[in-house]
Short mmCIF file of C-alpha atoms in Angstrom, two decimals:
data_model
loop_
_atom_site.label_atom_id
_atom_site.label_comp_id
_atom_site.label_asym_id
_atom_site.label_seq_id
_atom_site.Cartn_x
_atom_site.Cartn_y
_atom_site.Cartn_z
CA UNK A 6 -6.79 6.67 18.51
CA UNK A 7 -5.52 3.21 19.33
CA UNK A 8 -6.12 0.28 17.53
CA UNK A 9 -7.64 -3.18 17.97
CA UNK A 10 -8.32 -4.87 14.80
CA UNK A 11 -8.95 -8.30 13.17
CA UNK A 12 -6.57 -7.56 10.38
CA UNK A 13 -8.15 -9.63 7.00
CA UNK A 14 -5.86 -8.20 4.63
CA UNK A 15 -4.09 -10.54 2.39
CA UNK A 16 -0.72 -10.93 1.94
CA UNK A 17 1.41 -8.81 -1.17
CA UNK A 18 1.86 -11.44 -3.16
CA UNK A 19 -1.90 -12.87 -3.45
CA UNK A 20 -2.80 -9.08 -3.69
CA UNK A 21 -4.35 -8.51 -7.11
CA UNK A 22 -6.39 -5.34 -8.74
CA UNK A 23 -9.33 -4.19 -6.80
CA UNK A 24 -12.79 -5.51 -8.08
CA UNK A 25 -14.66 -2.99 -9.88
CA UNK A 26 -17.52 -1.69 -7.30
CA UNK A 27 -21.06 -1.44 -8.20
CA UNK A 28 -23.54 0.73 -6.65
CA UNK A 29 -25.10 -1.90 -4.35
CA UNK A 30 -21.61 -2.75 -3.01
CA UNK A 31 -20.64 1.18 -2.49
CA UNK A 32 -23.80 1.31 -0.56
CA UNK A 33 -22.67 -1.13 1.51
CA UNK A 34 -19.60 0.05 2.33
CA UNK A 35 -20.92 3.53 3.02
CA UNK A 36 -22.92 1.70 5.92
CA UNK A 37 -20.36 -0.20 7.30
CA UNK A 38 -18.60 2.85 7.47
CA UNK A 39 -21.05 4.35 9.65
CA UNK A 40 -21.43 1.40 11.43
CA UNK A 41 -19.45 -1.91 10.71
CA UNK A 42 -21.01 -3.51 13.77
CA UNK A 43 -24.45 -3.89 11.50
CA UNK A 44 -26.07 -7.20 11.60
CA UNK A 45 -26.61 -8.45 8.05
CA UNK A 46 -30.09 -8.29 8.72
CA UNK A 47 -29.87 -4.65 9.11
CA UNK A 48 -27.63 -3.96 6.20
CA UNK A 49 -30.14 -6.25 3.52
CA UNK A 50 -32.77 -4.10 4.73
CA UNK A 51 -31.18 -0.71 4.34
CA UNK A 52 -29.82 -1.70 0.91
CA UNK A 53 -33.28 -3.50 -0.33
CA UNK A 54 -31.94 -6.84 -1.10
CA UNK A 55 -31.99 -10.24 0.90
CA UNK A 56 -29.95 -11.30 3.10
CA UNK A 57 -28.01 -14.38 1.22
CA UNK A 58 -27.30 -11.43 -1.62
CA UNK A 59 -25.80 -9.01 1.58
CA UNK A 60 -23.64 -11.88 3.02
CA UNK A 61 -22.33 -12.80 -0.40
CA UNK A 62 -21.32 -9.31 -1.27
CA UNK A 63 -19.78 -8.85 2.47
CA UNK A 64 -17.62 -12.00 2.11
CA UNK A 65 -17.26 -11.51 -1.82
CA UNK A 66 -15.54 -7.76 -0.68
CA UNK A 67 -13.39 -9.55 2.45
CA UNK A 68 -12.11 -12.10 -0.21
CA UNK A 69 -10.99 -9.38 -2.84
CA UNK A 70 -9.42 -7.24 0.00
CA UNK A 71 -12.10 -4.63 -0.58
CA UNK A 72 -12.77 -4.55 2.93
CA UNK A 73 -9.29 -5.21 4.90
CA UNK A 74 -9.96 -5.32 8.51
CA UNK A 75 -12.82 -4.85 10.94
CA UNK A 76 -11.27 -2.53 13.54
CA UNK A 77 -12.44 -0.81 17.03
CA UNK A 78 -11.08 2.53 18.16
CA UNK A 79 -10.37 3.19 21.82
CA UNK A 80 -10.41 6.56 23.13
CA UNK A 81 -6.31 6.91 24.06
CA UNK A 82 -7.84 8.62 27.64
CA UNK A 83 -10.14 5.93 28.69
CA UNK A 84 -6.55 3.76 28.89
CA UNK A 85 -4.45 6.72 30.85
CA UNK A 86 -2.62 7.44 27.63
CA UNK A 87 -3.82 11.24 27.08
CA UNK A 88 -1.00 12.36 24.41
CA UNK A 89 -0.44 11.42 20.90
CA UNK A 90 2.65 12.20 18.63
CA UNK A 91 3.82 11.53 15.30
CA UNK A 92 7.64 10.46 15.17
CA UNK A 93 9.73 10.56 12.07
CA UNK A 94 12.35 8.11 11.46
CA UNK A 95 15.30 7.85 9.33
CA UNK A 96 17.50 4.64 8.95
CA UNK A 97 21.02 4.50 8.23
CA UNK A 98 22.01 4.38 4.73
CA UNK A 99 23.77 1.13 5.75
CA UNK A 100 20.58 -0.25 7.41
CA UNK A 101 18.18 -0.29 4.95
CA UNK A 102 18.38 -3.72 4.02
CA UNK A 103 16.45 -4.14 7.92
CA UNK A 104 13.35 -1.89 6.97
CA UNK A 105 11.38 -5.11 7.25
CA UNK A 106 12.79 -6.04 10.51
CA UNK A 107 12.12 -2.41 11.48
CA UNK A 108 8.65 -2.34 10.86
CA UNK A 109 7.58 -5.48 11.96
CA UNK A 110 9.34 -4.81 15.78
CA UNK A 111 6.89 -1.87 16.14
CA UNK A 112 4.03 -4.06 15.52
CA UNK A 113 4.08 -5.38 19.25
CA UNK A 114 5.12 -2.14 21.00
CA UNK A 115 1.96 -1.46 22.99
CA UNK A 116 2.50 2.80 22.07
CA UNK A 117 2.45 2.40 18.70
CA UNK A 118 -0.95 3.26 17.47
CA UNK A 119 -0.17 2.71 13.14
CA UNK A 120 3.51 3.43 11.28
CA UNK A 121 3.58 4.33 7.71
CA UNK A 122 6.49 3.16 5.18
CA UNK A 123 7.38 6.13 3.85
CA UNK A 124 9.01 7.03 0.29
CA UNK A 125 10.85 10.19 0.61
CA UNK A 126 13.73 11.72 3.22
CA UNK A 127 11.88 9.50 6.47
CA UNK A 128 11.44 5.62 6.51
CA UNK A 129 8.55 5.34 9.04
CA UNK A 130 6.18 7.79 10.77
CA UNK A 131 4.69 6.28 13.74
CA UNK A 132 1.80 6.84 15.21
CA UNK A 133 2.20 6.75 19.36
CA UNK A 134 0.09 7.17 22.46
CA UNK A 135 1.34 8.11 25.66
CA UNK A 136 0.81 8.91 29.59
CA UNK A 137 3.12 12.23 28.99
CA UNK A 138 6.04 13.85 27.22
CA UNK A 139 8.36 11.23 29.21
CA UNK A 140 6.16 8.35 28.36
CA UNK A 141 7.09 9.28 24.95
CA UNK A 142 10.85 10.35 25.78
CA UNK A 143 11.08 7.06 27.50
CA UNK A 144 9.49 5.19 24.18
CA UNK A 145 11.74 7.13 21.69
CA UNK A 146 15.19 6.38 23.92
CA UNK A 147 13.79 2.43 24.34
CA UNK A 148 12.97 1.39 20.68
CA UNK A 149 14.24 4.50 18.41
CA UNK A 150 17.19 5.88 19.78
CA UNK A 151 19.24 2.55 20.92
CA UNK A 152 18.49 0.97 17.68
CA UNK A 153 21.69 1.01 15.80
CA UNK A 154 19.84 1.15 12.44
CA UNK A 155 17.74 4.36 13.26
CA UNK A 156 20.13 7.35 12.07
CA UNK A 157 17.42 10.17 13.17
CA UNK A 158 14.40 10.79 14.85
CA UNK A 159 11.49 14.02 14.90
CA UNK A 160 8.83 13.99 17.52
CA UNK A 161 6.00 15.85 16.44
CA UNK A 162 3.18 16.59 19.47
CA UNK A 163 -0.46 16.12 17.84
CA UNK A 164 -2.76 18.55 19.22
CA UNK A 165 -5.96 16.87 17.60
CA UNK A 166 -6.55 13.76 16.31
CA UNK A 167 -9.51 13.89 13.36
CA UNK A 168 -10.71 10.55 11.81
CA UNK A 169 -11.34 10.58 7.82
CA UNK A 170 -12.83 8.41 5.52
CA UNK A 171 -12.03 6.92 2.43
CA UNK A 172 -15.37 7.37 -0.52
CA UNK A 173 -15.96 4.50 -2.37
#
């Protein structure tokens, strides 16, 4: 599924060890995971507490990077875009001093859905929507193929997309 999100991560280097979760704040996070459009309101009453001690947790888990982003997921077929696929690629041996570079040029390419960083024999696996199987020929000739850093490519064609969730 595509992607909008308000991205609160923070950045590597103020990244420090997660906070140690209580129950109250695993509760919490199992409801916004159902539903992180909740009003505060809602979530103080389903977890028994007031609201003050809600908000504080809720900006207390933002802060700590507990919580990362807020994100909405668009149907890929409500924007003409009814294929998905999963492309592999490998930079040059030569190149791998522009991995950054790499990664940050697919953030504004309107197909790309997420990218990993990879460890291993691939550098990347991106994430793409698409019209068709040209849409995505068109995308991997465009911003894979004529790169002079990208050594190899693997289009994989994802037949189902299925969300999971991460237990507190």
């Amino acid at each position: 599924m595509e992607h909008v999100t308000r991205d609160t991560r923070r950045s590597p280097q103020d990244l420090r060890p997660a906070p140690e979760l209580d129950e109250l704040d695993r509760r919490l996070l199992a409801l916004l995971r159902e539903n992180a459009r909740m009003t505060n309101q809602a979530l103080s009453e389903a977890l028994g507490v007031a609201p003050s001690t809600c908000l504080a947790r809720m900006k207390n888990l933002q802060r700590t990077g507990v919580i990362r982003r807020f994100t909405v997921e668009v149907e890929p077929r409500a924007i003409g875009r009814s294929i998905e696929a999963l492309i592999s690629v490998r930079l040059r041996p030569g190149a791998r001093h522009l991995m950054s570079a790499f990664g940050e040029g697919l953030r504004s390419v309107p197909e790309v859905s997420q990218f990993f960083f990879l460890a291993g024999t691939d550098d990347f696996l991106i994430h793409v929507t698409a019209r068709d199987t040209d849409h995505i020929r068109q995308f991997v000739l465009e911003h894979l193929s004529s790169n002079q850093a990208v050594a190899a490519t693997q289009t994989s064609l994802v037949f189902e997309h299925v969300q999971g969730s991460v237990e507190p």
